[in-house]
Amino acid sequence: MGETETGRGRRRGGALTREEIIEAAVEISTAEGPAGVSFRALGGRLGVAATALYRHFRDKDELMLALADQIFVEIAERFTPSDDWAADLHQLARLGREVGRRHAVTLAWLGYRNTGGPGDQAVALASLRVLLDAGLTQEQALFHYQLLTDTLMGLLTVDAMRESLDADTRRKDDAALAALYANMAREEPRLSHVPALAVTTDDDTLFAAQIDLHIHAIHATASGRPVLHGPA
């Protein structure tokens, strides 16, 4: 990469590259959220005029989609397939959660849009291959892929919303949830253990259980005894 004087002066060195712009956009988005990404802010960070960025990206939307695709690129590059499809599905889900949580706000901005980039395609292809290895038909594999994707994006969106809260607001929310469980236990004696159980159940355990539910459903579909309404 060419040498830059980030945000302090003119750029020195080789021509500005698309990769440099995306890298700077990732840094800004991680620190300030997608709203902080602008061509002016990028120009200042890279030491170039904002107009120079238009040689690589038509507008902010195209830039943000390229930025989001880098998340999928990292997942695809770190994924190591094995001969155990269930373990591979867990690995893809864990990678998606680990990488996605670092960029949760960006993924929440992405929502249900497709980046159209190589990273998005690589992760989708790896996931569908895992599902085909499980013995699903093409129609069944696509159905379960969409279910799993919706689950992961939903979880990451919740993470993004929580990350956007300040520490004091989080504490208030946790206290309100604890009070909710305590009130329910008073109303319904059969829920007397719930307040204590809710405190000890961690997010990692819940996440692994959700992926296990998907794996159970995939096993059932592949064996001809589907538990979900979907392609036969």
PDB file of N, CA and C in Angstrom, residues 11 14-22 39 42 46 48-67:
ATOM      1  N   ARG A  11      -1.523  12.666   0.802  1.00  0.00           N
ATOM      2  CA  ARG A  11      -1.050  11.296   0.645  1.00  0.00           C
ATOM      3  C   ARG A  11       0.248  11.301  -0.157  1.00  0.00           C
ATOM      4  N   GLY A  14       2.124   5.459  -3.849  1.00  0.00           N
ATOM      5  CA  GLY A  14       1.421   4.944  -5.008  1.00  0.00           C
ATOM      6  C   GLY A  14      -0.035   5.359  -5.071  1.00  0.00           C
ATOM      7  N   ALA A  15      -0.706   4.902  -6.135  1.00  0.00           N
ATOM      8  CA  ALA A  15      -2.094   5.262  -6.366  1.00  0.00           C
ATOM      9  C   ALA A  15      -2.991   4.639  -5.291  1.00  0.00           C
ATOM     10  N   LEU A  16      -4.027   5.356  -4.962  1.00  0.00           N
ATOM     11  CA  LEU A  16      -5.005   4.888  -3.987  1.00  0.00           C
ATOM     12  C   LEU A  16      -5.699   3.636  -4.524  1.00  0.00           C
ATOM     13  N   THR A  17      -5.851   2.629  -3.684  1.00  0.00           N
ATOM     14  CA  THR A  17      -6.479   1.389  -4.117  1.00  0.00           C
ATOM     15  C   THR A  17      -7.847   1.202  -3.463  1.00  0.00           C
ATOM     16  N   ARG A  18      -8.646   0.362  -4.072  1.00  0.00           N
ATOM     17  CA  ARG A  18      -9.965   0.022  -3.551  1.00  0.00           C
ATOM     18  C   ARG A  18      -9.828  -0.627  -2.168  1.00  0.00           C
ATOM     19  N   GLU A  19      -8.814  -1.478  -2.013  1.00  0.00           N
ATOM     20  CA  GLU A  19      -8.602  -2.176  -0.741  1.00  0.00           C
ATOM     21  C   GLU A  19      -8.291  -1.204   0.389  1.00  0.00           C
ATOM     22  N   GLU A  20      -7.491  -0.170   0.105  1.00  0.00           N
ATOM     23  CA  GLU A  20      -7.170   0.841   1.121  1.00  0.00           C
ATOM     24  C   GLU A  20      -8.423   1.577   1.578  1.00  0.00           C
ATOM     25  N   ILE A  21      -9.274   1.889   0.626  1.00  0.00           N
ATOM     26  CA  ILE A  21     -10.502   2.620   0.960  1.00  0.00           C
ATOM     27  C   ILE A  21     -11.389   1.752   1.862  1.00  0.00           C
ATOM     28  N   ILE A  22     -11.546   0.477   1.496  1.00  0.00           N
ATOM     29  CA  ILE A  22     -12.388  -0.419   2.292  1.00  0.00           C
ATOM     30  C   ILE A  22     -11.813  -0.578   3.693  1.00  0.00           C
ATOM     31  N   PHE A  39     -17.467  10.009   2.370  1.00  0.00           N
ATOM     32  CA  PHE A  39     -16.320  10.195   1.484  1.00  0.00           C
ATOM     33  C   PHE A  39     -15.404  11.289   2.026  1.00  0.00           C
ATOM     34  N   LEU A  42     -13.386   9.688   4.856  1.00  0.00           N
ATOM     35  CA  LEU A  42     -12.403   8.779   4.280  1.00  0.00           C
ATOM     36  C   LEU A  42     -11.266   9.547   3.616  1.00  0.00           C
ATOM     37  N   LEU A  46      -7.388   9.168   4.630  1.00  0.00           N
ATOM     38  CA  LEU A  46      -6.441   8.652   3.637  1.00  0.00           C
ATOM     39  C   LEU A  46      -5.543   9.739   3.056  1.00  0.00           C
ATOM     40  N   VAL A  48      -6.463  12.200   0.946  1.00  0.00           N
ATOM     41  CA  VAL A  48      -6.782  12.496  -0.451  1.00  0.00           C
ATOM     42  C   VAL A  48      -8.060  13.324  -0.492  1.00  0.00           C
ATOM     43  N   ALA A  49      -8.323  13.911  -1.639  1.00  0.00           N
ATOM     44  CA  ALA A  49      -9.578  14.625  -1.825  1.00  0.00           C
ATOM     45  C   ALA A  49     -10.719  13.619  -1.877  1.00  0.00           C
ATOM     46  N   ALA A  50     -11.863  13.971  -1.330  1.00  0.00           N
ATOM     47  CA  ALA A  50     -13.011  13.063  -1.324  1.00  0.00           C
ATOM     48  C   ALA A  50     -13.389  12.638  -2.736  1.00  0.00           C
ATOM     49  N   THR A  51     -13.195  13.507  -3.706  1.00  0.00           N
ATOM     50  CA  THR A  51     -13.560  13.187  -5.088  1.00  0.00           C
ATOM     51  C   THR A  51     -12.729  12.023  -5.644  1.00  0.00           C
ATOM     52  N   ALA A  52     -11.545  11.784  -5.073  1.00  0.00           N
ATOM     53  CA  ALA A  52     -10.699  10.691  -5.558  1.00  0.00           C
ATOM     54  C   ALA A  52     -11.345   9.336  -5.307  1.00  0.00           C
ATOM     55  N   LEU A  53     -12.226   9.267  -4.319  1.00  0.00           N
ATOM     56  CA  LEU A  53     -12.866   7.990  -3.975  1.00  0.00           C
ATOM     57  C   LEU A  53     -13.887   7.572  -5.017  1.00  0.00           C
ATOM     58  N   TYR A  54     -14.407   8.548  -5.764  1.00  0.00           N
ATOM     59  CA  TYR A  54     -15.426   8.227  -6.770  1.00  0.00           C
ATOM     60  C   TYR A  54     -14.846   7.462  -7.957  1.00  0.00           C
ATOM     61  N   ARG A  55     -13.541   7.395  -8.055  1.00  0.00           N
ATOM     62  CA  ARG A  55     -12.935   6.570  -9.102  1.00  0.00           C
ATOM     63  C   ARG A  55     -13.101   5.089  -8.780  1.00  0.00           C
ATOM     64  N   HIS A  56     -13.368   4.779  -7.514  1.00  0.00           N
ATOM     65  CA  HIS A  56     -13.482   3.385  -7.080  1.00  0.00           C
ATOM     66  C   HIS A  56     -14.900   2.994  -6.684  1.00  0.00           C
ATOM     67  N   PHE A  57     -15.682   3.957  -6.190  1.00  0.00           N
ATOM     68  CA  PHE A  57     -17.044   3.667  -5.742  1.00  0.00           C
ATOM     69  C   PHE A  57     -17.990   4.763  -6.232  1.00  0.00           C
ATOM     70  N   ARG A  58     -19.146   4.328  -6.757  1.00  0.00           N
ATOM     71  CA  ARG A  58     -20.112   5.303  -7.281  1.00  0.00           C
ATOM     72  C   ARG A  58     -20.689   6.173  -6.164  1.00  0.00           C
ATOM     73  N   ASP A  59     -20.955   5.529  -5.013  1.00  0.00           N
ATOM     74  CA  ASP A  59     -21.585   6.248  -3.911  1.00  0.00           C
ATOM     75  C   ASP A  59     -21.326   5.491  -2.615  1.00  0.00           C
ATOM     76  N   LYS A  60     -21.845   6.025  -1.508  1.00  0.00           N
ATOM     77  CA  LYS A  60     -21.626   5.399  -0.204  1.00  0.00           C
ATOM     78  C   LYS A  60     -22.255   4.021  -0.138  1.00  0.00           C
ATOM     79  N   ASP A  61     -23.386   3.831  -0.789  1.00  0.00           N
ATOM     80  CA  ASP A  61     -24.059   2.531  -0.743  1.00  0.00           C
ATOM     81  C   ASP A  61     -23.160   1.434  -1.303  1.00  0.00           C
ATOM     82  N   GLU A  62     -22.546   1.698  -2.449  1.00  0.00           N
ATOM     83  CA  GLU A  62     -21.644   0.707  -3.048  1.00  0.00           C
ATOM     84  C   GLU A  62     -20.453   0.456  -2.136  1.00  0.00           C
ATOM     85  N   LEU A  63     -19.936   1.509  -1.527  1.00  0.00           N
ATOM     86  CA  LEU A  63     -18.807   1.366  -0.606  1.00  0.00           C
ATOM     87  C   LEU A  63     -19.191   0.523   0.607  1.00  0.00           C
ATOM     88  N   MET A  64     -20.366   0.776   1.195  1.00  0.00           N
ATOM     89  CA  MET A  64     -20.795   0.049   2.381  1.00  0.00           C
ATOM     90  C   MET A  64     -21.028  -1.421   2.080  1.00  0.00           C
ATOM     91  N   LEU A  65     -21.528  -1.736   0.911  1.00  0.00           N
ATOM     92  CA  LEU A  65     -21.714  -3.139   0.534  1.00  0.00           C
ATOM     93  C   LEU A  65     -20.361  -3.838   0.393  1.00  0.00           C
ATOM     94  N   ALA A  66     -19.377  -3.129  -0.164  1.00  0.00           N
ATOM     95  CA  ALA A  66     -18.027  -3.694  -0.272  1.00  0.00           C
ATOM     96  C   ALA A  66     -17.412  -3.882   1.106  1.00  0.00           C
ATOM     97  N   LEU A  67     -17.658  -2.916   2.001  1.00  0.00           N
ATOM     98  CA  LEU A  67     -17.173  -3.009   3.377  1.00  0.00           C
ATOM     99  C   LEU A  67     -17.787  -4.232   4.061  1.00  0.00           C
TER     100      LEU A  67
END
